[in-house]
mmCIF file of C-alpha atoms in Angstrom:
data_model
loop_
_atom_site.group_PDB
_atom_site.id
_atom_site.type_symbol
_atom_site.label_atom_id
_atom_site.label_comp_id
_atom_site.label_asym_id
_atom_site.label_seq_id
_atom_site.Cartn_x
_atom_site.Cartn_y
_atom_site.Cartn_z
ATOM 1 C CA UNK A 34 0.000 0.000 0.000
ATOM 2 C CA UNK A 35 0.879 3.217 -0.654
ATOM 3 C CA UNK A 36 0.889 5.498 2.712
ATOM 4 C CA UNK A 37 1.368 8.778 1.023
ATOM 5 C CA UNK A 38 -2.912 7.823 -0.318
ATOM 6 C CA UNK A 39 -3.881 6.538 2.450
ATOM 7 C CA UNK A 40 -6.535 8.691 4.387
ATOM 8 C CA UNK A 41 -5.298 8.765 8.197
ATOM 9 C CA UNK A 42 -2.130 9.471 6.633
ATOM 10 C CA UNK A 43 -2.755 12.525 4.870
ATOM 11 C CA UNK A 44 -6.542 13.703 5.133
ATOM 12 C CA UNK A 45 -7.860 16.294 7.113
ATOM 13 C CA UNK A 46 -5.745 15.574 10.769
ATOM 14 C CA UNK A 47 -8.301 18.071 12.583
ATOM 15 C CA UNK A 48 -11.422 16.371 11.439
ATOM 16 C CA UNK A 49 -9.774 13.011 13.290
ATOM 17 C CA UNK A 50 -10.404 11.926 16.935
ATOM 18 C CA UNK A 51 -6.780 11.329 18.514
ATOM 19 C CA UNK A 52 -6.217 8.175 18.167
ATOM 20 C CA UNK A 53 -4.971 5.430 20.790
ATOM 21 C CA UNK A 54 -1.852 4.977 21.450
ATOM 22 C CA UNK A 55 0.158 2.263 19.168
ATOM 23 C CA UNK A 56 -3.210 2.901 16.260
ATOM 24 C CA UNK A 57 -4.124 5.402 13.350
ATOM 25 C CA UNK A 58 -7.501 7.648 13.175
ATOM 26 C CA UNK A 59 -9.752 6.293 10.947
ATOM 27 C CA UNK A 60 -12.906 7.961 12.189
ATOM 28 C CA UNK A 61 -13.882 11.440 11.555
ATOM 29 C CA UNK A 62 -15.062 13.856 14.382
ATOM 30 C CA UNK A 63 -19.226 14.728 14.452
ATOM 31 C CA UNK A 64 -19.837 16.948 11.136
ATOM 32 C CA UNK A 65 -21.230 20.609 11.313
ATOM 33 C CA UNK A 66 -22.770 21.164 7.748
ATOM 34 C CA UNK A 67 -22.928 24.717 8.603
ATOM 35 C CA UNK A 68 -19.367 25.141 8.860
ATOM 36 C CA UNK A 69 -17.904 26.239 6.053
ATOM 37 C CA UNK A 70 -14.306 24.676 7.366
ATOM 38 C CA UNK A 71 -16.169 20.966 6.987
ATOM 39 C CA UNK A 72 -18.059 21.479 4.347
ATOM 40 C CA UNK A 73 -14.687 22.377 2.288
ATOM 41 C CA UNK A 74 -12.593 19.837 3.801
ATOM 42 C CA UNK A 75 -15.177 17.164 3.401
ATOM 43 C CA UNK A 76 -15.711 18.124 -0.513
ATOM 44 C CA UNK A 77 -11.810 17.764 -1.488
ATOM 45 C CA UNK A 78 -11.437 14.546 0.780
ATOM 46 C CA UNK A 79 -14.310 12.984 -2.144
ATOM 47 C CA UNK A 80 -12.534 14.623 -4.922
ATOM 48 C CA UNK A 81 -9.544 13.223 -3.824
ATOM 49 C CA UNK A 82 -11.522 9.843 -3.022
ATOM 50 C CA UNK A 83 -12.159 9.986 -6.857
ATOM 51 C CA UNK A 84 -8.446 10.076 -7.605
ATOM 52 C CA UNK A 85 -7.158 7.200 -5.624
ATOM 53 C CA UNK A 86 -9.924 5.268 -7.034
ATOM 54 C CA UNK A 87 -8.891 5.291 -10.229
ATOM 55 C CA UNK A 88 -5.529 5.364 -9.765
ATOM 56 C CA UNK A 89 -6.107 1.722 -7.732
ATOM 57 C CA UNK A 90 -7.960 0.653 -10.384
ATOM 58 C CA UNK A 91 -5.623 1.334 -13.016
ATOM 59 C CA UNK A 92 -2.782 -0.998 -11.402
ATOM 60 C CA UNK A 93 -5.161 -3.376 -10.814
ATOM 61 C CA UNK A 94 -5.522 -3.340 -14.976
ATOM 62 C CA UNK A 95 -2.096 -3.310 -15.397
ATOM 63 C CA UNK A 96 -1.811 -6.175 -13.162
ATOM 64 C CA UNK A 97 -4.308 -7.965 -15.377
ATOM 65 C CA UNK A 98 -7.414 -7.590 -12.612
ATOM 66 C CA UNK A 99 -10.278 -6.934 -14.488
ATOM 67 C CA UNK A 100 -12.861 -7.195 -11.321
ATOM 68 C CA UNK A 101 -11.404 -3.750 -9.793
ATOM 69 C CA UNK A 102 -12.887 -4.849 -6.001
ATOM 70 C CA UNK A 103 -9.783 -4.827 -4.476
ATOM 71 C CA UNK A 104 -9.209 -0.604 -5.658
ATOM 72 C CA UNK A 105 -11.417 -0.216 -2.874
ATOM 73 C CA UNK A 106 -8.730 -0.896 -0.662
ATOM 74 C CA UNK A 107 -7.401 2.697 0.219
ATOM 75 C CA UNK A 108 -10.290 4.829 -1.274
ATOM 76 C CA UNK A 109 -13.266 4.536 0.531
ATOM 77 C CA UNK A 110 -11.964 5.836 3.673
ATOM 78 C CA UNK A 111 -12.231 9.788 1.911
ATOM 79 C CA UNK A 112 -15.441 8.775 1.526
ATOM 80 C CA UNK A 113 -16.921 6.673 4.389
ATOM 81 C CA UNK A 114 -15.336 8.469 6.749
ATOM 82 C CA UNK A 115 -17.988 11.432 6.544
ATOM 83 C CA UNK A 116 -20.629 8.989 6.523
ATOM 84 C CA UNK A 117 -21.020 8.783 2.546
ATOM 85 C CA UNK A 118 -21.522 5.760 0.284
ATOM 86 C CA UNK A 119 -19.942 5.259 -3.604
ATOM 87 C CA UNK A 120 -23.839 5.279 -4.907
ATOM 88 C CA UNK A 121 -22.426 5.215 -8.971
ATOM 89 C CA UNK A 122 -19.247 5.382 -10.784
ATOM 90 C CA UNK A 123 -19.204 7.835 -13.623
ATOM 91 C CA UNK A 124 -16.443 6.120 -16.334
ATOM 92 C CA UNK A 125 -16.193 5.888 -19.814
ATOM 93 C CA UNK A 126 -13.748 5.682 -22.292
ATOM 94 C CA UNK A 127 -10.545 7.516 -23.258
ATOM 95 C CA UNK A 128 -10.522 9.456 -26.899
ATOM 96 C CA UNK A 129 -7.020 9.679 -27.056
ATOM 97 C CA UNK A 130 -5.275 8.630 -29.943
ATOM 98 C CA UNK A 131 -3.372 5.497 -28.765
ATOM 99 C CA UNK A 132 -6.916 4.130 -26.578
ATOM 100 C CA UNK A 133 -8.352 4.123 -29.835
ATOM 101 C CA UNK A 134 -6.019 2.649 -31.991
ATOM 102 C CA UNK A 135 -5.375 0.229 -28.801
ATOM 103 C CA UNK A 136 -9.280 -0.335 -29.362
ATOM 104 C CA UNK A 137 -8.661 -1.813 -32.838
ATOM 105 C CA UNK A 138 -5.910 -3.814 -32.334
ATOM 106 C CA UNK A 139 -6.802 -5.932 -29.622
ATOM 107 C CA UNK A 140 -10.499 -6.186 -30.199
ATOM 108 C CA UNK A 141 -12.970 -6.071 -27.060
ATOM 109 C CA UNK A 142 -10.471 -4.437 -24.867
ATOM 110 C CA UNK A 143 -11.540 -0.923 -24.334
ATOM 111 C CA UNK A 144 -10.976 0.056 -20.761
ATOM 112 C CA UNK A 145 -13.179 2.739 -18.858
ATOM 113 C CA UNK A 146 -11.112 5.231 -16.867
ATOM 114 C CA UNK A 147 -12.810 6.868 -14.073
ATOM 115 C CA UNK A 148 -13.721 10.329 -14.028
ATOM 116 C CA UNK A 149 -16.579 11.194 -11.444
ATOM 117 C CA UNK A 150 -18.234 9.435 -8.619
ATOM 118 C CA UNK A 151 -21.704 9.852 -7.102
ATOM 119 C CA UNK A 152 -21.611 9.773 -3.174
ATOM 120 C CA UNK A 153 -24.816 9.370 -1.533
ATOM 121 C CA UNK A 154 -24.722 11.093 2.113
ATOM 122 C CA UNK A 155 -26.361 8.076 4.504
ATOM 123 C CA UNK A 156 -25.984 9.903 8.556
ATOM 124 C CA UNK A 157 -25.718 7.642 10.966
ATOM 125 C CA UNK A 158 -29.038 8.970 13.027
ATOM 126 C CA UNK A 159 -31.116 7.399 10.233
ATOM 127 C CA UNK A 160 -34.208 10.224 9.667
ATOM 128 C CA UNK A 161 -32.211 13.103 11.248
ATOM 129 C CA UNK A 162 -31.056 14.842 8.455
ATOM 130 C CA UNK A 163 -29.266 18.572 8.571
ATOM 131 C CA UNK A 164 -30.716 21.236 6.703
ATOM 132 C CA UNK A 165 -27.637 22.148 5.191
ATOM 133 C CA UNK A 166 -26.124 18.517 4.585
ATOM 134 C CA UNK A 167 -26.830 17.342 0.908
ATOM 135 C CA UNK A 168 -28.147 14.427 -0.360
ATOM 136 C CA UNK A 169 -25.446 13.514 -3.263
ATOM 137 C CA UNK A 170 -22.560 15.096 -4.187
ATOM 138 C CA UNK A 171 -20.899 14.857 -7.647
ATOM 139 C CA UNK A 172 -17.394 14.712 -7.458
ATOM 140 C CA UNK A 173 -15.046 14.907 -10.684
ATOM 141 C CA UNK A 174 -10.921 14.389 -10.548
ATOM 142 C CA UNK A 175 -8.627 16.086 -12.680
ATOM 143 C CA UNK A 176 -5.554 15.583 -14.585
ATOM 144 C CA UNK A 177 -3.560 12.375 -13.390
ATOM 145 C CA UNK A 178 -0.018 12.807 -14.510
ATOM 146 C CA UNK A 179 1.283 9.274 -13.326
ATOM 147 C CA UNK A 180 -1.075 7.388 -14.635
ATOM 148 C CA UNK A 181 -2.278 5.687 -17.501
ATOM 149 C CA UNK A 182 -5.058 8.342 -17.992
ATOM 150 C CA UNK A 183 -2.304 10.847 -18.659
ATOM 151 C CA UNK A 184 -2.611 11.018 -22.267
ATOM 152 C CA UNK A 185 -6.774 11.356 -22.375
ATOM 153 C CA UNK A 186 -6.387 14.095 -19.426
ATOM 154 C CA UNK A 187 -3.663 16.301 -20.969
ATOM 155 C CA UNK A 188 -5.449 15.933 -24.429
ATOM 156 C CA UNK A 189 -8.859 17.433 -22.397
ATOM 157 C CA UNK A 190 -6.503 19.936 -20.960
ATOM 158 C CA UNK A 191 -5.538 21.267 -24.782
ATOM 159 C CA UNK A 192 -8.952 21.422 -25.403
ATOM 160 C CA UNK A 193 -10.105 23.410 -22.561
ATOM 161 C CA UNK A 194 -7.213 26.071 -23.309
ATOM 162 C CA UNK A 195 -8.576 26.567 -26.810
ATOM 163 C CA UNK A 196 -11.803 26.539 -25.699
ATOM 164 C CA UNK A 197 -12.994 23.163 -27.618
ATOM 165 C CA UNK A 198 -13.566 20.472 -24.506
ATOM 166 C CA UNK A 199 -17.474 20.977 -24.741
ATOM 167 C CA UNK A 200 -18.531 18.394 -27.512
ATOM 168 C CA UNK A 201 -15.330 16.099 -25.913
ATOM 169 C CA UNK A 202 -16.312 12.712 -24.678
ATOM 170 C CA UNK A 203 -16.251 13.316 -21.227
ATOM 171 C CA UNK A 204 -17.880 16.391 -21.108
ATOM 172 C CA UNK A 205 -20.666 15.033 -23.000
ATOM 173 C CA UNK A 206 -20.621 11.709 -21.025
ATOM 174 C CA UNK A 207 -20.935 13.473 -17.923
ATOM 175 C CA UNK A 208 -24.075 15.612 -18.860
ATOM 176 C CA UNK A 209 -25.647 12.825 -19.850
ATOM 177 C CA UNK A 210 -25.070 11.223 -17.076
ATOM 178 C CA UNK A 211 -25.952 13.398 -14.580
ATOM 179 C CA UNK A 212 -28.649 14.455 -16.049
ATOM 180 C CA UNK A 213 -30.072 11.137 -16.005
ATOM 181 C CA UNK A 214 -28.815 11.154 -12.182
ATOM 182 C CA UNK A 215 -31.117 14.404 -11.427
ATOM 183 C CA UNK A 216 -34.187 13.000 -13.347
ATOM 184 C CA UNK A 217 -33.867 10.167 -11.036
ATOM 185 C CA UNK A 218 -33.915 11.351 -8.002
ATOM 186 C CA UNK A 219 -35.052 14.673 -7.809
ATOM 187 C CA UNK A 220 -39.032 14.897 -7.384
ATOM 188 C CA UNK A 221 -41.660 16.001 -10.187
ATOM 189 C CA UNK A 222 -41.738 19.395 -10.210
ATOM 190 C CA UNK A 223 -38.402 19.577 -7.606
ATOM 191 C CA UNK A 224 -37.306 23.034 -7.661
ATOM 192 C CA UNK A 225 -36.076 24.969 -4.913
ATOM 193 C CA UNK A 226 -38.517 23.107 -2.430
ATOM 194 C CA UNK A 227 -36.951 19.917 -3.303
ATOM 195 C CA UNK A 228 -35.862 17.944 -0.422
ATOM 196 C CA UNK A 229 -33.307 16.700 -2.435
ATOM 197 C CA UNK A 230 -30.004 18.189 -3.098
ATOM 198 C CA UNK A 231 -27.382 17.644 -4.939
ATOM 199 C CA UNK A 232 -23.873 19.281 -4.740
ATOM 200 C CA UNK A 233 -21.644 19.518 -7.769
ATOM 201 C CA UNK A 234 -17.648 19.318 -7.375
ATOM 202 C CA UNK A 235 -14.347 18.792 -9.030
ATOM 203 C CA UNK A 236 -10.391 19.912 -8.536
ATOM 204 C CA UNK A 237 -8.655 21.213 -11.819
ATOM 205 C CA UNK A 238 -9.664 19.269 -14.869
ATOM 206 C CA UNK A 239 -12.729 17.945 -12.650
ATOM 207 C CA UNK A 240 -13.452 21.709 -12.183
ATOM 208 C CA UNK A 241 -14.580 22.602 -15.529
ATOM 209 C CA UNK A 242 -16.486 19.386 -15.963
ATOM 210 C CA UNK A 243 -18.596 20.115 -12.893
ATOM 211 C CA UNK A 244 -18.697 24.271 -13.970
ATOM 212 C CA UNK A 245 -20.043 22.741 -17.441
ATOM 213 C CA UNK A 246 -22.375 20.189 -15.690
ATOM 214 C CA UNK A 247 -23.690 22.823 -13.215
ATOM 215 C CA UNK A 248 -24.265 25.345 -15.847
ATOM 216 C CA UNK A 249 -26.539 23.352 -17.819
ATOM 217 C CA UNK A 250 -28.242 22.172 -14.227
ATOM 218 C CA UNK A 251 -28.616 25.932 -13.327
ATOM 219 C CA UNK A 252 -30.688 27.119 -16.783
ATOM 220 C CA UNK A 253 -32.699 23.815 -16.524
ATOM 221 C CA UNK A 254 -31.810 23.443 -19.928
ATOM 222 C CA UNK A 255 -30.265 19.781 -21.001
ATOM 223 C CA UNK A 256 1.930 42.902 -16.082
ATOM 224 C CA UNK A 257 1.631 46.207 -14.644
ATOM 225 C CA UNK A 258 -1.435 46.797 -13.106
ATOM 226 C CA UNK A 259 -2.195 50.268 -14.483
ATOM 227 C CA UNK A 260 -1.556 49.062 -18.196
ATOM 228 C CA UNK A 261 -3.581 45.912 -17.554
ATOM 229 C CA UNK A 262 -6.287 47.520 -16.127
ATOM 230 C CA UNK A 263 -6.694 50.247 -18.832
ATOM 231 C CA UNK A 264 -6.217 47.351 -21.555
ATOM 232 C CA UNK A 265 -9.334 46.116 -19.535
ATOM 233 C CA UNK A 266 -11.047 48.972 -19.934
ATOM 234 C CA UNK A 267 -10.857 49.391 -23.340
ATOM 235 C CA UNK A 268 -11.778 45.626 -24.136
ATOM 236 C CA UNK A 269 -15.044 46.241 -22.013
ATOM 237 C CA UNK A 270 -15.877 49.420 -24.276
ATOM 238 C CA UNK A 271 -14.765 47.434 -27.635
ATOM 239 C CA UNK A 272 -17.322 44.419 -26.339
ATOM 240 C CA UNK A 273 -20.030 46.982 -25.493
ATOM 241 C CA UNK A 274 -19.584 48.565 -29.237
ATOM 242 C CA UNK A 275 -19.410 45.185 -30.683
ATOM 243 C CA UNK A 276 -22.507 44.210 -28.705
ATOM 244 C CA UNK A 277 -24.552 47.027 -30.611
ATOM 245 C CA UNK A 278 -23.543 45.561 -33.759
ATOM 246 C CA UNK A 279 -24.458 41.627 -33.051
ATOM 247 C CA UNK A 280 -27.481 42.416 -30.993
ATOM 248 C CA UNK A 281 -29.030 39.237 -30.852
ATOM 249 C CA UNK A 282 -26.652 37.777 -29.483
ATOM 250 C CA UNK A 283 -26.128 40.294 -27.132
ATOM 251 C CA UNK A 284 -30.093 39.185 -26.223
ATOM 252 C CA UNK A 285 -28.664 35.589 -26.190
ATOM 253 C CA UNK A 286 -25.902 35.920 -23.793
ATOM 254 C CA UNK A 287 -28.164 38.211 -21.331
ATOM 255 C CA UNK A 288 -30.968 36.078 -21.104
ATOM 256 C CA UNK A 289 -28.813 33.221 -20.517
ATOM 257 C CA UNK A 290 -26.802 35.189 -17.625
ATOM 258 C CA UNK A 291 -30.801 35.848 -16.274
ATOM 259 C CA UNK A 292 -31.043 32.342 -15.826
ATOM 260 C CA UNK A 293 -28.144 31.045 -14.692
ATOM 261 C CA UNK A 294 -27.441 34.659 -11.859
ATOM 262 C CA UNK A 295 -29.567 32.460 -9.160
ATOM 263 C CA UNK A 296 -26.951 29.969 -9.134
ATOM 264 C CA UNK A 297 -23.591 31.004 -7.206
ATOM 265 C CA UNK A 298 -20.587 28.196 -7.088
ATOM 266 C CA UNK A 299 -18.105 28.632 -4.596
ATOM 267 C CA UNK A 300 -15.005 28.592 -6.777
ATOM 268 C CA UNK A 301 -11.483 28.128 -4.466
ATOM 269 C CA UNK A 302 -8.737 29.177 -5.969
ATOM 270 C CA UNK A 303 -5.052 30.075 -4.522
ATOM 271 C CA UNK A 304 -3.905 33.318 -5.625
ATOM 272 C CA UNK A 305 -0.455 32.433 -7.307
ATOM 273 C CA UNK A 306 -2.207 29.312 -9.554
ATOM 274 C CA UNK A 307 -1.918 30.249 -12.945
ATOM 275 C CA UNK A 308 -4.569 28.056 -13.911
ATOM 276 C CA UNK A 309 -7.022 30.230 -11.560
ATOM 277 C CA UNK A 310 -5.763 33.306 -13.046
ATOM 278 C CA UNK A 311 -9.010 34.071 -15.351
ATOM 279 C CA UNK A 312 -11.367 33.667 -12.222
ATOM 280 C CA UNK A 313 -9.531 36.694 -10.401
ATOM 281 C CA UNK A 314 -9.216 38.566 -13.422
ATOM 282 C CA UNK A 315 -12.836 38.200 -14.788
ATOM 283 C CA UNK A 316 -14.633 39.076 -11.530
ATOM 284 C CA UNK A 317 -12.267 42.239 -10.563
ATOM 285 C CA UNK A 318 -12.052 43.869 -13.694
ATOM 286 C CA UNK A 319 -15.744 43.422 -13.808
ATOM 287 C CA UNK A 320 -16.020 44.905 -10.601
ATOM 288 C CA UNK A 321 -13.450 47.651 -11.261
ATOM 289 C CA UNK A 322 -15.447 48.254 -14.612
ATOM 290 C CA UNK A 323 -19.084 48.842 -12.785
ATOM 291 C CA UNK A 324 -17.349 51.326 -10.259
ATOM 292 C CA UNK A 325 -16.244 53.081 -13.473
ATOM 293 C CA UNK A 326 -18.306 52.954 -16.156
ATOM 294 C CA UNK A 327 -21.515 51.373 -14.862
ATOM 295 C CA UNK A 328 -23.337 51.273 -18.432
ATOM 296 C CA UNK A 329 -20.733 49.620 -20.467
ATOM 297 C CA UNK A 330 -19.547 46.950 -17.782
ATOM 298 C CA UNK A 331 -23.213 45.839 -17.393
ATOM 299 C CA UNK A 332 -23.259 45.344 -21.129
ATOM 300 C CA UNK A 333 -19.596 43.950 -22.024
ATOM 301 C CA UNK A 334 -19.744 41.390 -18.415
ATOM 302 C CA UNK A 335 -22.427 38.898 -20.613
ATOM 303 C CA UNK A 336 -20.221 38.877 -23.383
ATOM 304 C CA UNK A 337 -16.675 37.378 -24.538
ATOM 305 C CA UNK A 338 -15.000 38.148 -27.906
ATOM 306 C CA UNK A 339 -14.858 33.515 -28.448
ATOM 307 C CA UNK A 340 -18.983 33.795 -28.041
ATOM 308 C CA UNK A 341 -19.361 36.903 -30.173
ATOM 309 C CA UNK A 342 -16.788 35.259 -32.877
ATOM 310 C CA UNK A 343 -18.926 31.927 -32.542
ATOM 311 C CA UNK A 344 -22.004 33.979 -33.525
ATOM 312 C CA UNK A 345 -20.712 36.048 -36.098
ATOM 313 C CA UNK A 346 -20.017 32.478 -37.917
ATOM 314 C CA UNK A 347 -23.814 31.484 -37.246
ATOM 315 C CA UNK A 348 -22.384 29.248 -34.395
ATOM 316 C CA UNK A 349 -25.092 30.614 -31.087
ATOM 317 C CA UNK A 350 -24.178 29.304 -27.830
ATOM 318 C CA UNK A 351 -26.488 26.488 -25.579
ATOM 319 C CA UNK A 352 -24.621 28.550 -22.957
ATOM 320 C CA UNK A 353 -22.110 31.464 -21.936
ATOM 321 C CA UNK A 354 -18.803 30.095 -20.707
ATOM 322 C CA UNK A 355 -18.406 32.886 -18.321
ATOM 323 C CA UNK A 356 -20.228 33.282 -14.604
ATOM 324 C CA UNK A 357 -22.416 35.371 -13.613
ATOM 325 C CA UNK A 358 -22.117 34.992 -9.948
ATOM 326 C CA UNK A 359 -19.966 33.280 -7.853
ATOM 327 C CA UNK A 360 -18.178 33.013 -4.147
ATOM 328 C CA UNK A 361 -15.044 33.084 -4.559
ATOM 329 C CA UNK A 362 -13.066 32.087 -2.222
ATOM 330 C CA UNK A 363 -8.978 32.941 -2.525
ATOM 331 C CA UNK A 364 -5.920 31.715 -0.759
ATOM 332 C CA UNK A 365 -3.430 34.130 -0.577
ATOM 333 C CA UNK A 366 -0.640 31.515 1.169
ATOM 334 C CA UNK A 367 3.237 31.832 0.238
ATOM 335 C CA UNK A 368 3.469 28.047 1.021
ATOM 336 C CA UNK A 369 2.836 24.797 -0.943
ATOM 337 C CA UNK A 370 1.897 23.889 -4.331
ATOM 338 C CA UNK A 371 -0.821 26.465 -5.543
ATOM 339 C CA UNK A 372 -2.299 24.027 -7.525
ATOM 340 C CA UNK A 373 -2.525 21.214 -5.177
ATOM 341 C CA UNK A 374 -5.968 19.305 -4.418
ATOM 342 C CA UNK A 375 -4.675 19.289 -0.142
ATOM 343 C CA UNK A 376 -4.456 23.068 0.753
ATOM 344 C CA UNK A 377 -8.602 22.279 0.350
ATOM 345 C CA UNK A 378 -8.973 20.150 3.379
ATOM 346 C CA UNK A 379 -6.258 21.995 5.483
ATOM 347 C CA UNK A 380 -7.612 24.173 8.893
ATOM 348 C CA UNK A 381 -6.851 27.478 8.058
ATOM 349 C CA UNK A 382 -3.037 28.255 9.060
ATOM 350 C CA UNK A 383 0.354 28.666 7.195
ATOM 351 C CA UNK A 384 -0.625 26.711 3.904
ATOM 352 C CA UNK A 385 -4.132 28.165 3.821
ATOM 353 C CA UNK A 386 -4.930 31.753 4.408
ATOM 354 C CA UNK A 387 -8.402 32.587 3.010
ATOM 355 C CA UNK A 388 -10.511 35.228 2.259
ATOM 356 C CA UNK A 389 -13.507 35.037 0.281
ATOM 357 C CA UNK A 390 -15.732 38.014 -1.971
ATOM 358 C CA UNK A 391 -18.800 37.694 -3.399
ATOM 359 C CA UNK A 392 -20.208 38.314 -7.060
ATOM 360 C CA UNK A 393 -23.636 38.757 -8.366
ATOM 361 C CA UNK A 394 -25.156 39.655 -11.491
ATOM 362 C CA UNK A 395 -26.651 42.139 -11.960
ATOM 363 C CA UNK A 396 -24.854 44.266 -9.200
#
C-alpha cells in the first residue's frame, strides 16, 4: 500500500479523533454542515476519493485484474469516513489517440477510466437529516499525470485552453449522465422546495467538468497593473460597441446570464495558480469596470470576444462560458503547491490563508 494515499495518513488531521496509542484515526469527528471549514474539507477529501480510485484501479488493470474490487482498498476511507456511500461510478472511455487505436488492435479491450463518482450522504441517526447537509454530491478528478489516464487528461486539458472540450467525450458523457442522475432522483416538479439536493464538485480538470455540468443544471436546460487595467477597460468598451452591432446575441448571452445569476458556485482558488488566473481577473475587472463605467460593464460582463466570434459564424451558444455569480473564495498563502488538491482540506493556518468576496449579477 501506498501510505502517502492513504486517508489517516494525509486527510484532514483536525477532522480526526486522537487516536490510541500504538493505532491510526480512521474515524472522523461529528460533522457541522454549517461550517464552512467541513463542508470544504469534506468536498476535497471525495474529490480526492475519486483520484485514488482510479488510480487503484488502473494498477489493478495493469496487473491484469479486471474485477477492480480490491481498488477499494485505500479509497473509501475519503469517503466513508464522513458517513457517505460510492452510490455510482461515472467512467467511460478515453478518446485519445493510442486508446483508440489500442481499441482496434486488440479487439474487445476498451478500458473505462474513471472520471466522477456519485456519493450518496447516509448519517448515521437514520431520519435526522441537517438542513444544510446534501443528499449527493458529484465529485469529478482532474488531470492524473502518473497514470495511464495521462494522455486522455492532458489531451482534455488542450482542449479546454482553446476553448474546444465541450462536444469532448467526457464532457458530453458526464451531462448525460448526470442528467439522467437528477431526473432520477429529484421529485416532479423539484425546484427549490426539493428535499433533495445535490452538490456539484471537481479539482482542476474535474473543475470545468462540474462548472459545465452545473451550468446546464442551473438554466434547466439539457503585467503592470495600471496598463492591464486600462487594456481592460478598453476591451469592455470594444465588447459593449461590438454588442450594438451583433445584438441578438447580445439578447442571447443576457438572457442566458438571467437564468443562470440564481446559481452562485463557490469557486477556491489560490492566488499564485496560474490556472485560476481568469477567475480573479474576470470578476475584478468586472467589478473595477461597474465602479467606473456602470453602463458599459453591465453590457460587455455577458459577453466574450470567443462567443461573439462563434455567432458572427452562425455558431449561437447552448450557454455562456463565463459566470455570472460566484463566491469566490482565494488563498493568498506563500506556502505549498498552488495548484494542489490538499491546501482544500487543510484548517486554516500557514498553507491556507483565506478570504472570500462575493459576485452577483446584476450588481
Amino acid at each position: 500500500m501506498d501510505s502517502s494515499k492513504g486517508f489517516a495518513f494525509t486527510g484532514p488531521r483536525h477532522m480526526m479523533p486522537k487516536a490510541e496509542a500504538g493505532s491510526s484515526p480512521t474515524n472522523t469527528t461529528e460533522i457541522d454542515w454549517d461550517n464552512e471549514e467541513h463542508r470544504r474539507c469534506i468536498t476535497a477529501c471525495l474529490i480526492k476519493g475519486t483520484y485514488v480510485l482510479e488510480s487503484e484501479r488502473t494498477k489493478l488493470r495493469e496487473a491484469g485484474n479486471d474485477t477492480c474490487e480490491e481498488a477499494l482498498a485505500l479509497a473509501p476511507a475519503w469517503w466513508e469516513s464522513f458517513h457517505f456511500r460510492r452510490f455510482r461510478v461515472l467512467a467511460c472511455e478515453c478518446e485519445c489517440v493510442l486508446c483508440q487505436v489500442g481499441r482496434h488492435i486488440v479487439a474487445g479491450r476498451s478500458p473505462r477510466f474513471t472520471y466522477g463518482v456519485i456519493f450518496e450522504y447516509v448519517p448515521p441517526d437514520g431520519p435526522r437529516w441537517h438542513p444544510s447537509a446534501p443528499s449527493y454530491v458529484v465529485a469529478f478528478r482532474g488531470t492524473m499525470r502518473r497514470d495511464a489516464t495521462n494522455l486522455g487528461d492532458m489531451r482534455l486539458d488542450l482542449r479546454i485552453l482553446l476553448n474546444a472540450h465541450h462536444s469532448c467525450g467526457r464532457f458530453s458523457h458526464a451531462r448525460e449522465e448526470v442528467g439522467k442522475f437528477l431526473d432520477s432522483v429529484m421529485p416532479s416538479g423539484g425546484g427549490a422546495g426539493s428535499s433533495c439536493v445535490v452538490w456539484l464538485a471537481g479539482h482542476s480538470l474535474g473543475a470545468s467538468i462540474a462548472l459545465d455540468v452545473g451550468r446546464i443544471a442551473a438554466c434547466g436546460d439539457r503585467q503592470q497593473a495600471t496598463s492591464t487595467r486600462g487594456l481592460h477597460t478598453t476591451s469592455y468598451i470594444l465588447k459593449h460597441g461590438l454588442g450594438k452591432v451583433l445584438k441578438p446575441h447580445k439578447n442571447n448571452m443576457e438572457e442566458q446570464f438571467e437564468q443562470l445569476s440564481p446559481w452562485v458556485p463557490n469557486l477556491y482558488v489560490h492566488q499564485r495558480d496560474i490556472i485560476c488566473k481568469g477567475f480573479f481577473d474576470y470578476f475584478e475587472q468586472r467589478e473595477r469596470m461597474q465602479e467606473r463605467l456602470p453602463c458599459v460593464a453591465a453590457s460587455g460582463t455577458t459577453l466574450s470576444y470567443r462567443d461573439m466570434c462563434r455567432s458572427a459564424f452562425g455558431m449561437q451558444n447552448e450557454r455562456p462560458h463565463l459566470l455570472p455569480s460566484a463566491m469566490l473564495w482565494k488563498n493568498q498563502s506563500s506556502a505549498g503547491n498552488p495548484h494542489e488538491l490538499r491546501q482544500w482540506w487543510q484548517q486554516e493556518g500557514p498553507e491556507l490563508v483565506l478570504s472570500r468576496k462575493a459576485y452577483k449579477w446584476p450588481a
